[in-house]
Amino acid sequence: MAIEVRIPTILRTYTAGEKAVTGEGASLSALIDDLEANHPGIKDRLIEGGDLRRFVNVYVNDEDVRFIGGLEAELSDGDQVVVLPAVAGGSR
Amino acid sequence: MLTIDRATYDAIVAHARRDHPDEACGIVAGPEGSDRPERFVEMVNAAGSPTFYEFDSTDLFQLYKEMDENGEEPVVIYHSHTATEAYPSRTDIGLAMEPNAHYVLVSTRLHGNNEGPVEFRSYRIVDGEVTEEEVTVVDEQTD
């Protein structure tokens, strides 16, 4: 089971500069554990306190995972996962 | 140093004025590795707030998909402060996730929606460290 994961610039230090890596897992949570096994440190940049970090967006086949179950979102072979940090800020 | 053409500079300022008192935000994309801000993209501030901005997550996805297809990257990421100076706040610094981008801040605190000078400043924000840089406005981008 292969799932392509697109990695944003800021996290490519964990993937030896690769823009995309391949992972496995039946859910987003399992996929992230699999990524962590091959790219140690990446999980902490995606998850905080058992949930997706507030300012990290993950999309499965073009859909924001927050709308399809978050970490429990189901994945299948050939799915494409995209990770994008939020573009956000503010004066306070 | 950020080199930006007059039309793009004016478009950023106009967007900030129009959205005042809420923060305005957007990017200027350019060919990957070129450091040339060429394609101005106004974004909706999904937070709709005078003290916070955030690109809508679906818009963000579409934007990055487009840039990917065009071989572009975000050369400039801009937003406005509407009551404070054009300097990155602690929030701005903590959430800056594009080490290659020029972070442009515009402050509309002096004239709001009206004509008049605005502060327009640019920074690099890498690993929580802010470095201000010079902004050069040119008539047109040249090679």
Coordinates of N, CA and C in Angstrom, one line a residue:
Chain A
M1 N 0.8 -1.2 0.0 CA 0.0 0.0 0.0 C 0.9 1.2 0.0
A2 N 0.8 2.0 -1.1 CA 1.7 3.2 -1.2 C 0.9 4.5 -1.3
I3 N 1.2 5.4 -0.4 CA 0.6 6.7 -0.4 C 1.6 7.8 -0.6
E4 N 1.4 8.6 -1.6 CA 2.4 9.7 -1.9 C 2.1 10.9 -0.9
V5 N 3.1 11.4 -0.3 CA 2.9 12.5 0.7 C 3.8 13.6 0.2
R6 N 3.1 14.8 -0.1 CA 3.9 16.0 -0.5 C 4.3 16.7 0.7
I7 N 5.6 17.1 0.7 CA 6.2 17.7 1.9 C 6.5 19.2 1.6
P8 N 6.1 20.0 2.5 CA 6.4 21.5 2.3 C 7.8 21.8 2.6
T9 N 8.3 22.9 2.0 CA 9.7 23.3 2.1 C 10.2 23.2 3.5
I10 N 9.5 23.7 4.5 CA 9.9 23.8 5.9 C 10.2 22.5 6.5
L11 N 9.6 21.4 6.0 CA 9.7 20.1 6.6 C 10.7 19.2 5.8
R12 N 11.3 19.8 4.7 CA 12.1 18.9 3.9 C 13.5 18.6 4.5
T13 N 13.8 19.2 5.7 CA 15.0 18.9 6.4 C 14.8 17.4 6.9
Y14 N 13.6 17.0 7.1 CA 13.3 15.6 7.6 C 13.3 14.6 6.5
T15 N 13.2 15.0 5.2 CA 13.1 14.1 4.1 C 14.3 14.2 3.1
A16 N 15.4 14.7 3.7 CA 16.7 14.8 2.9 C 16.4 15.7 1.6
G17 N 15.5 16.7 1.8 CA 15.3 17.6 0.7 C 14.2 17.2 -0.3
E18 N 13.7 16.0 -0.1 CA 12.7 15.4 -1.0 C 11.3 16.2 -0.9
K19 N 10.8 16.5 -2.1 CA 9.5 17.2 -2.1 C 8.3 16.2 -1.8
A20 N 8.5 15.0 -2.1 CA 7.5 14.0 -1.9 C 8.1 12.7 -1.4
V21 N 7.4 12.0 -0.5 CA 7.9 10.7 -0.1 C 6.7 9.7 -0.1
T22 N 7.0 8.5 0.1 CA 6.0 7.5 0.0 C 5.8 6.9 1.4
G23 N 4.6 6.7 1.8 CA 4.3 6.1 3.1 C 3.2 5.1 3.0
E24 N 2.9 4.5 4.2 CA 1.8 3.5 4.3 C 1.0 3.7 5.5
G25 N -0.3 3.3 5.4 CA -1.2 3.4 6.6 C -2.6 3.4 6.1
A26 N -3.5 2.8 6.9 CA -4.9 2.7 6.6 C -5.6 4.0 7.1
S27 N -4.9 4.8 7.9 CA -5.5 6.0 8.4 C -4.4 7.1 8.4
L28 N -4.8 8.3 8.5 CA -3.8 9.4 8.5 C -2.8 9.2 9.7
S29 N -3.4 8.8 10.8 CA -2.6 8.6 12.0 C -1.6 7.5 11.8
A30 N -1.9 6.4 11.2 CA -1.0 5.3 10.9 C 0.0 5.8 9.9
L31 N -0.4 6.6 8.9 CA 0.6 7.1 7.9 C 1.6 7.9 8.6
I32 N 1.2 8.8 9.5 CA 2.2 9.7 10.2 C 3.2 8.9 11.0
D33 N 2.7 7.8 11.6 CA 3.6 6.9 12.4 C 4.6 6.3 11.4
D34 N 4.1 5.9 10.3 CA 5.0 5.3 9.3 C 6.0 6.3 8.8
L35 N 5.6 7.5 8.6 CA 6.5 8.6 8.1 C 7.6 8.8 9.2
E36 N 7.2 8.8 10.5 CA 8.1 9.0 11.6 C 9.2 7.9 11.6
A37 N 8.8 6.7 11.3 CA 9.8 5.6 11.3 C 10.9 5.9 10.3
N38 N 10.5 6.5 9.2 CA 11.5 6.7 8.1 C 12.1 8.1 8.2
H39 N 11.4 9.0 8.8 CA 11.9 10.4 8.8 C 11.7 11.0 10.3
P40 N 12.5 10.5 11.2 CA 12.4 10.8 12.6 C 12.3 12.3 12.8
G41 N 11.3 12.7 13.7 CA 11.2 14.1 14.0 C 10.0 14.7 13.3
I42 N 9.5 14.1 12.2 CA 8.5 14.8 11.4 C 7.1 14.8 12.2
K43 N 6.9 13.7 12.9 CA 5.6 13.6 13.6 C 5.3 14.8 14.5
D44 N 6.4 15.1 15.3 CA 6.2 16.2 16.2 C 5.9 17.6 15.5
R45 N 6.2 17.7 14.3 CA 5.9 18.9 13.5 C 4.5 18.9 13.0
L46 N 3.8 17.7 13.0 CA 2.5 17.6 12.5 C 1.4 17.4 13.6
I47 N 1.9 16.8 14.7 CA 0.9 16.5 15.8 C 1.3 17.1 17.1
E48 N 0.3 17.6 17.8 CA 0.6 18.1 19.1 C -0.6 17.7 20.1
G49 N -0.2 17.1 21.2 CA -1.2 16.7 22.2 C -2.2 15.7 21.5
G50 N -1.7 14.9 20.7 CA -2.6 13.8 20.1 C -3.5 14.3 19.0
D51 N -3.4 15.5 18.5 CA -4.2 16.0 17.5 C -3.3 16.7 16.4
L52 N -3.9 16.9 15.2 CA -3.2 17.7 14.2 C -2.9 19.1 14.8
R53 N -1.7 19.6 14.5 CA -1.4 21.0 14.9 C -2.3 21.9 14.3
R54 N -2.7 23.0 15.0 CA -3.7 23.9 14.6 C -3.3 24.6 13.3
F55 N -2.0 24.9 13.1 CA -1.5 25.6 11.9 C -0.8 24.7 10.9
V56 N -1.2 23.4 10.9 CA -0.7 22.5 9.8 C -2.0 22.0 9.1
N57 N -2.0 22.1 7.8 CA -3.1 21.6 7.0 C -2.7 20.4 6.3
V58 N -3.5 19.3 6.4 CA -3.3 18.1 5.6 C -4.5 17.8 4.7
Y59 N -4.2 17.5 3.5 CA -5.2 17.3 2.5 C -5.1 15.8 2.0
V60 N -6.2 15.1 1.9 CA -6.2 13.8 1.2 C -7.0 14.0 0.0
N61 N -6.4 13.7 -1.2 CA -7.0 13.9 -2.5 C -7.8 15.2 -2.6
D62 N -7.1 16.2 -2.3 CA -7.6 17.6 -2.4 C -8.5 18.1 -1.3
E63 N -8.8 17.2 -0.3 CA -9.8 17.6 0.7 C -9.1 17.8 2.1
D64 N -9.4 18.8 2.7 CA -8.8 19.1 4.0 C -9.3 18.0 5.0
V65 N -8.3 17.3 5.6 CA -8.7 16.2 6.5 C -9.6 16.6 7.7
R66 N -9.6 17.8 8.0 CA -10.4 18.2 9.1 C -11.9 18.0 8.8
F67 N -12.2 17.9 7.5 CA -13.6 17.7 7.1 C -13.9 16.2 6.9
I68 N -12.9 15.3 7.0 CA -13.1 13.9 6.7 C -12.5 13.0 7.8
G69 N -12.6 13.5 9.0 CA -12.2 12.6 10.2 C -10.9 12.9 10.8
G70 N -10.1 14.0 10.3 CA -8.9 14.3 11.0 C -7.9 13.2 10.9
L71 N -7.3 12.9 12.1 CA -6.3 11.8 12.1 C -6.8 10.4 11.8
E72 N -8.2 10.3 12.0 CA -8.8 9.0 11.7 C -9.2 8.9 10.3
A73 N -9.0 9.9 9.5 CA -9.4 9.8 8.0 C -8.8 8.6 7.4
E74 N -9.6 7.9 6.7 CA -9.2 6.6 6.1 C -8.4 6.9 4.8
L75 N -7.4 6.0 4.6 CA -6.6 6.2 3.4 C -6.6 4.8 2.6
S76 N -6.4 4.9 1.3 CA -6.2 3.7 0.6 C -5.1 3.9 -0.4
D77 N -4.7 2.8 -1.0 CA -3.6 2.7 -1.9 C -3.8 3.8 -3.0
G78 N -2.8 4.5 -3.3 CA -2.9 5.5 -4.4 C -3.4 6.8 -4.0
D79 N -3.8 7.0 -2.8 CA -4.2 8.3 -2.3 C -3.0 9.3 -2.3
Q80 N -3.4 10.6 -2.5 CA -2.3 11.6 -2.4 C -2.6 12.4 -1.2
V81 N -1.5 12.6 -0.4 CA -1.6 13.4 0.8 C -0.7 14.6 0.7
V82 N -1.2 15.8 1.0 CA -0.5 17.0 0.9 C -0.4 17.7 2.2
V83 N 0.8 18.0 2.7 CA 0.9 18.8 3.9 C 1.3 20.2 3.6
L84 N 0.5 21.1 4.1 CA 0.8 22.6 3.9 C 0.7 23.3 5.2
P85 N 1.8 24.0 5.6 CA 1.6 24.9 6.8 C 0.6 26.0 6.5
A86 N -0.2 26.4 7.5 CA -1.1 27.5 7.3 C -0.3 28.8 7.0
V87 N -0.8 29.6 6.2 CA -0.2 31.0 6.1 C -1.1 31.9 7.0
A88 N -0.5 32.3 8.1 CA -1.3 33.0 9.1 C -0.4 33.8 9.9
G89 N -1.0 34.7 10.7 CA -0.2 35.6 11.6 C -1.2 36.7 12.1
G90 N -0.6 37.8 12.5 CA -1.5 38.8 13.0 C -0.7 39.7 14.0
S91 N -1.3 40.9 14.2 CA -0.6 41.9 15.0 C -0.6 41.5 16.5
R92 N -1.4 40.5 16.9 CA -1.4 40.1 18.3 C -1.1 38.7 18.4
Chain B
M1 N 17.6 41.7 0.0 CA 16.9 42.8 -0.5 C 15.7 42.3 -1.3
L2 N 14.5 43.1 -1.2 CA 13.4 42.7 -2.0 C 13.3 43.7 -3.1
T3 N 13.3 43.2 -4.4 CA 13.0 44.1 -5.5 C 11.6 43.8 -6.0
I4 N 10.8 44.8 -6.1 CA 9.4 44.6 -6.5 C 9.0 45.7 -7.5
D5 N 8.2 45.4 -8.4 CA 7.8 46.4 -9.4 C 6.7 47.3 -8.8
R6 N 6.6 48.5 -9.4 CA 5.7 49.5 -8.9 C 4.2 49.0 -8.9
A7 N 3.8 48.3 -9.9 CA 2.4 47.9 -10.0 C 2.0 46.9 -8.9
T8 N 2.9 46.0 -8.6 CA 2.7 45.0 -7.5 C 2.7 45.7 -6.2
Y9 N 3.7 46.6 -6.0 CA 3.7 47.4 -4.7 C 2.4 48.1 -4.5
D10 N 1.9 48.8 -5.6 CA 0.7 49.6 -5.5 C -0.5 48.7 -5.2
A11 N -0.5 47.5 -5.8 CA -1.6 46.5 -5.6 C -1.7 46.1 -4.1
I12 N -0.5 45.8 -3.5 CA -0.5 45.4 -2.1 C -1.0 46.5 -1.2
V13 N -0.6 47.7 -1.5 CA -1.0 48.9 -0.7 C -2.5 49.1 -0.8
A14 N -3.0 49.0 -2.1 CA -4.4 49.2 -2.3 C -5.3 48.1 -1.6
H15 N -4.8 46.9 -1.6 CA -5.5 45.8 -0.9 C -5.6 46.1 0.6
A16 N -4.4 46.5 1.1 CA -4.4 46.8 2.6 C -5.3 47.9 2.9
R17 N -5.4 49.0 2.1 CA -6.3 50.1 2.4 C -7.7 49.7 2.3
R18 N -8.0 48.9 1.3 CA -9.4 48.5 1.0 C -10.0 47.7 2.2
D19 N -9.1 46.8 2.7 CA -9.6 45.9 3.8 C -9.5 46.4 5.2
H20 N -8.8 47.6 5.3 CA -8.7 48.2 6.6 C -10.2 48.5 7.2
P21 N -10.5 48.2 8.4 CA -9.6 47.9 9.6 C -9.2 46.4 9.7
D22 N -9.7 45.5 8.8 CA -9.3 44.2 8.9 C -7.9 44.0 8.3
E23 N -7.2 43.0 8.7 CA -5.9 42.7 8.1 C -6.1 42.1 6.7
A24 N -5.3 42.6 5.7 CA -5.4 42.0 4.4 C -4.2 41.1 4.2
C25 N -4.3 40.1 3.3 CA -3.2 39.2 3.1 C -3.2 38.6 1.7
G26 N -2.0 38.2 1.3 CA -1.9 37.6 0.0 C -0.4 37.2 -0.3
I27 N -0.2 36.8 -1.5 CA 1.2 36.5 -1.9 C 1.5 37.1 -3.3
V28 N 2.8 37.1 -3.6 CA 3.2 37.3 -4.9 C 4.1 36.1 -5.3
A29 N 3.6 35.4 -6.3 CA 4.4 34.2 -6.7 C 5.4 34.5 -7.7
G30 N 6.4 33.7 -7.9 CA 7.4 33.9 -8.9 C 8.0 32.6 -9.2
P31 N 8.7 32.5 -10.4 CA 9.4 31.2 -10.7 C 10.3 30.7 -9.6
E32 N 10.2 29.4 -9.3 CA 11.0 28.8 -8.3 C 12.5 29.2 -8.4
G33 N 13.1 29.7 -7.3 CA 14.5 30.0 -7.3 C 14.8 31.3 -7.9
S34 N 13.9 32.1 -8.5 CA 14.2 33.3 -9.2 C 14.3 34.5 -8.3
D35 N 13.5 34.4 -7.2 CA 13.4 35.6 -6.2 C 12.8 36.8 -6.9
R36 N 11.9 36.5 -7.9 CA 11.2 37.6 -8.6 C 9.7 37.5 -8.4
P37 N 9.2 38.5 -7.6 CA 7.8 38.5 -7.4 C 7.0 38.9 -8.6
E38 N 6.3 38.0 -9.3 CA 5.7 38.4 -10.6 C 4.2 38.3 -10.6
R39 N 3.6 37.3 -9.9 CA 2.2 37.1 -10.0 C 1.5 37.4 -8.7
F40 N 0.8 38.5 -8.7 CA 0.1 39.0 -7.5 C -1.2 38.2 -7.2
V41 N -1.3 37.7 -6.1 CA -2.5 36.9 -5.7 C -3.1 37.4 -4.4
E42 N -4.2 38.1 -4.5 CA -4.9 38.6 -3.3 C -5.6 37.4 -2.7
M43 N -5.5 37.2 -1.3 CA -6.2 36.1 -0.7 C -7.3 36.7 0.2
V44 N -8.2 35.9 0.5 CA -9.3 36.3 1.5 C -8.7 36.0 2.9
N45 N -8.9 36.9 3.8 CA -8.5 36.7 5.2 C -9.6 35.9 5.8
A46 N -9.5 34.6 6.0 CA -10.5 33.7 6.5 C -10.9 34.1 8.0
A47 N -9.9 34.8 8.6 CA -10.2 35.2 10.0 C -11.0 36.4 10.1
G48 N -11.0 37.2 9.0 CA -11.8 38.5 8.9 C -11.6 39.3 10.2
S49 N -10.4 39.6 10.5 CA -10.1 40.2 11.9 C -9.2 41.3 11.7
P50 N -9.3 42.3 12.6 CA -8.3 43.4 12.6 C -7.0 43.0 13.3
T51 N -6.9 41.9 13.9 CA -5.7 41.5 14.6 C -5.1 40.1 14.2
F52 N -5.8 39.5 13.2 CA -5.3 38.2 12.8 C -5.6 37.9 11.3
Y53 N -4.7 37.2 10.6 CA -5.0 36.8 9.3 C -4.7 35.3 9.1
E54 N -5.5 34.7 8.2 CA -5.2 33.3 7.9 C -5.8 33.0 6.5
F55 N -5.0 32.4 5.6 CA -5.6 32.0 4.3 C -6.6 30.9 4.6
D56 N -7.7 30.9 3.9 CA -8.7 29.8 4.0 C -8.0 28.5 3.5
S57 N -8.2 27.4 4.2 CA -7.5 26.2 3.9 C -7.7 25.6 2.5
T58 N -8.9 25.8 2.0 CA -9.2 25.3 0.6 C -8.5 26.2 -0.4
D59 N -8.6 27.5 -0.2 CA -7.9 28.5 -1.0 C -6.4 28.3 -1.0
L60 N -5.9 28.0 0.2 CA -4.4 27.7 0.3 C -4.0 26.5 -0.6
F61 N -4.8 25.5 -0.5 CA -4.5 24.3 -1.3 C -4.5 24.6 -2.8
Q62 N -5.6 25.3 -3.2 CA -5.6 25.6 -4.6 C -4.4 26.5 -5.1
L63 N -4.1 27.4 -4.2 CA -3.0 28.3 -4.5 C -1.7 27.5 -4.7
Y64 N -1.4 26.6 -3.7 CA -0.1 25.8 -3.8 C -0.2 24.9 -5.0
K65 N -1.3 24.4 -5.3 CA -1.5 23.5 -6.5 C -1.1 24.2 -7.8
E66 N -1.7 25.4 -7.9 CA -1.4 26.3 -9.0 C 0.1 26.6 -9.1
M67 N 0.7 27.0 -8.0 CA 2.1 27.3 -8.0 C 2.9 26.1 -8.4
D68 N 2.5 25.0 -7.9 CA 3.3 23.7 -8.2 C 3.2 23.5 -9.7
E69 N 2.0 23.6 -10.3 CA 1.8 23.4 -11.7 C 2.6 24.4 -12.6
N70 N 2.7 25.6 -12.1 CA 3.4 26.7 -12.8 C 4.9 26.7 -12.5
G71 N 5.4 25.8 -11.6 CA 6.8 25.9 -11.2 C 7.1 27.2 -10.4
E72 N 6.2 27.6 -9.6 CA 6.3 28.9 -8.9 C 6.5 28.6 -7.4
E73 N 6.9 29.6 -6.7 CA 6.9 29.5 -5.2 C 6.4 30.9 -4.7
P74 N 6.1 30.9 -3.4 CA 5.7 32.2 -2.8 C 6.9 33.1 -2.6
V75 N 7.1 34.1 -3.4 CA 8.3 34.9 -3.3 C 8.0 36.0 -2.2
V76 N 6.8 36.5 -2.2 CA 6.4 37.5 -1.2 C 5.1 37.0 -0.5
I77 N 5.1 37.0 0.8 CA 3.9 36.8 1.6 C 3.6 38.1 2.3
Y78 N 2.5 38.7 2.0 CA 2.2 40.0 2.6 C 1.0 40.0 3.5
H79 N 1.0 40.8 4.5 CA -0.2 41.1 5.2 C -0.1 42.5 5.9
S80 N -1.3 43.0 6.3 CA -1.3 44.3 6.9 C -1.5 44.3 8.4
H81 N -0.9 45.3 9.0 CA -1.3 45.6 10.4 C -2.1 46.9 10.4
T82 N -3.2 46.9 11.1 CA -4.1 48.1 10.9 C -4.0 49.1 12.1
A83 N -3.4 48.7 13.2 CA -3.3 49.6 14.3 C -1.9 49.6 14.9
T84 N -1.0 48.8 14.3 CA 0.4 48.8 14.9 C 1.4 48.9 13.7
E85 N 2.6 49.0 14.1 CA 3.7 49.2 13.1 C 3.8 48.0 12.2
A86 N 4.5 48.3 11.1 CA 4.7 47.2 10.1 C 5.9 46.4 10.5
Y87 N 5.8 45.7 11.6 CA 6.9 44.9 12.1 C 6.3 43.6 12.5
P88 N 7.0 42.4 12.3 CA 6.4 41.1 12.6 C 6.1 41.0 14.1
S89 N 4.9 40.6 14.4 CA 4.5 40.4 15.8 C 5.0 39.0 16.2
R90 N 4.9 38.7 17.5 CA 5.3 37.4 18.0 C 4.6 36.3 17.2
T91 N 3.3 36.5 17.0 CA 2.4 35.6 16.2 C 3.0 35.4 14.8
D92 N 3.3 36.5 14.2 CA 3.8 36.4 12.8 C 5.1 35.6 12.8
I93 N 5.9 35.8 13.7 CA 7.2 35.1 13.8 C 7.0 33.6 14.0
G94 N 6.1 33.3 15.0 CA 5.9 31.9 15.3 C 5.2 31.1 14.2
L95 N 4.5 31.8 13.3 CA 3.8 31.1 12.3 C 4.4 31.2 10.9
A96 N 5.6 31.9 10.8 CA 6.2 32.0 9.5 C 6.9 30.7 9.1
M97 N 6.3 30.1 8.1 CA 6.7 28.8 7.7 C 7.4 28.7 6.3
E98 N 7.7 29.9 5.7 CA 8.3 29.8 4.4 C 9.6 30.5 4.5
P99 N 10.7 29.7 4.7 CA 12.0 30.3 4.9 C 12.6 31.0 3.7
N100 N 12.0 30.7 2.5 CA 12.5 31.4 1.3 C 11.8 32.7 0.9
A101 N 10.7 32.9 1.7 CA 9.8 34.1 1.3 C 10.3 35.4 1.9
H102 N 9.9 36.5 1.2 CA 10.0 37.8 1.8 C 8.7 38.1 2.5
Y103 N 8.7 38.3 3.7 CA 7.5 38.6 4.5 C 7.3 40.2 4.4
V104 N 6.3 40.6 3.7 CA 6.1 42.0 3.6 C 5.0 42.4 4.6
L105 N 5.2 43.5 5.3 CA 4.2 44.0 6.2 C 3.9 45.5 5.8
V106 N 2.6 45.7 5.8 CA 2.1 47.1 5.4 C 1.3 47.5 6.6
S107 N 1.5 48.8 7.1 CA 0.7 49.3 8.1 C -0.2 50.4 7.6
T108 N -1.5 50.2 7.9 CA -2.5 51.3 7.5 C -2.9 52.1 8.7
R109 N -2.1 52.0 9.8 CA -2.6 52.7 11.0 C -2.7 54.2 10.9
L110 N -1.9 54.8 10.0 CA -2.0 56.3 9.9 C -3.2 56.8 9.1
H111 N -3.5 56.2 8.0 CA -4.5 56.7 7.1 C -5.7 55.8 6.8
G112 N -5.7 54.6 7.3 CA -6.8 53.7 7.2 C -7.1 53.4 5.7
N113 N -8.4 53.7 5.4 CA -8.8 53.4 4.0 C -8.4 54.5 3.0
N114 N -7.9 55.6 3.6 CA -7.6 56.8 2.7 C -6.2 56.8 2.1
E115 N -6.1 57.7 1.1 CA -4.8 57.9 0.5 C -3.8 58.5 1.6
G116 N -2.6 58.4 1.3 CA -1.6 58.8 2.3 C -0.5 57.8 2.4
P117 N 0.7 58.2 2.9 CA 1.8 57.2 2.9 C 1.4 56.0 3.9
V118 N 1.9 54.9 3.5 CA 1.8 53.7 4.3 C 3.2 53.1 4.6
E119 N 3.4 52.5 5.7 CA 4.6 51.8 6.0 C 4.6 50.6 5.2
F120 N 5.7 50.3 4.4 CA 5.8 49.1 3.6 C 7.2 48.5 3.9
R121 N 7.3 47.5 4.6 CA 8.6 46.9 5.0 C 8.7 45.4 4.8
S122 N 9.9 44.9 4.6 CA 10.1 43.5 4.2 C 11.1 42.9 5.1
Y123 N 10.8 41.6 5.4 CA 11.7 40.8 6.4 C 11.9 39.4 5.9
R124 N 13.0 38.8 6.3 CA 13.1 37.4 6.3 C 12.8 36.9 7.7
I125 N 12.1 35.8 7.7 CA 11.8 35.2 9.0 C 12.2 33.7 8.9
V126 N 13.3 33.4 9.6 CA 13.8 32.0 9.5 C 14.1 31.5 10.9
D127 N 13.5 30.4 11.3 CA 13.7 29.8 12.6 C 13.5 30.8 13.7
G128 N 12.5 31.6 13.6 CA 12.2 32.6 14.6 C 13.0 33.8 14.6
E129 N 13.9 33.9 13.7 CA 14.8 35.1 13.6 C 14.3 36.0 12.5
V130 N 14.2 37.3 12.9 CA 13.7 38.3 11.9 C 14.8 39.2 11.4
T131 N 14.9 39.3 10.1 CA 15.9 40.2 9.5 C 15.3 41.1 8.6
E132 N 15.3 42.4 8.9 CA 14.7 43.4 8.0 C 15.6 43.6 6.8
E133 N 15.0 43.8 5.6 CA 15.8 44.0 4.4 C 15.3 45.2 3.7
E134 N 16.1 45.7 2.8 CA 15.8 46.9 2.0 C 14.7 46.6 0.9
V135 N 13.9 47.5 0.6 CA 12.9 47.3 -0.4 C 13.2 48.2 -1.6
T136 N 13.4 47.7 -2.7 CA 13.6 48.5 -3.9 C 12.5 48.4 -4.9
V137 N 11.8 49.5 -5.2 CA 10.7 49.5 -6.1 C 11.2 50.0 -7.5
V138 N 10.9 49.1 -8.4 CA 11.4 49.4 -9.8 C 10.2 49.6 -10.7
D139 N 10.4 50.3 -11.8 CA 9.3 50.5 -12.7 C 8.8 49.2 -13.3
E140 N 9.7 48.4 -13.7 CA 9.3 47.1 -14.3 C 10.4 46.1 -13.9
Q141 N 10.0 44.8 -13.7 CA 11.0 43.8 -13.5 C 11.9 43.6 -14.7
T142 N 13.2 43.6 -14.5 CA 14.1 43.4 -15.7 C 14.9 42.2 -15.4
D143 N 15.5 41.5 -16.4 CA 16.3 40.3 -16.2 C 17.7 40.7 -15.7

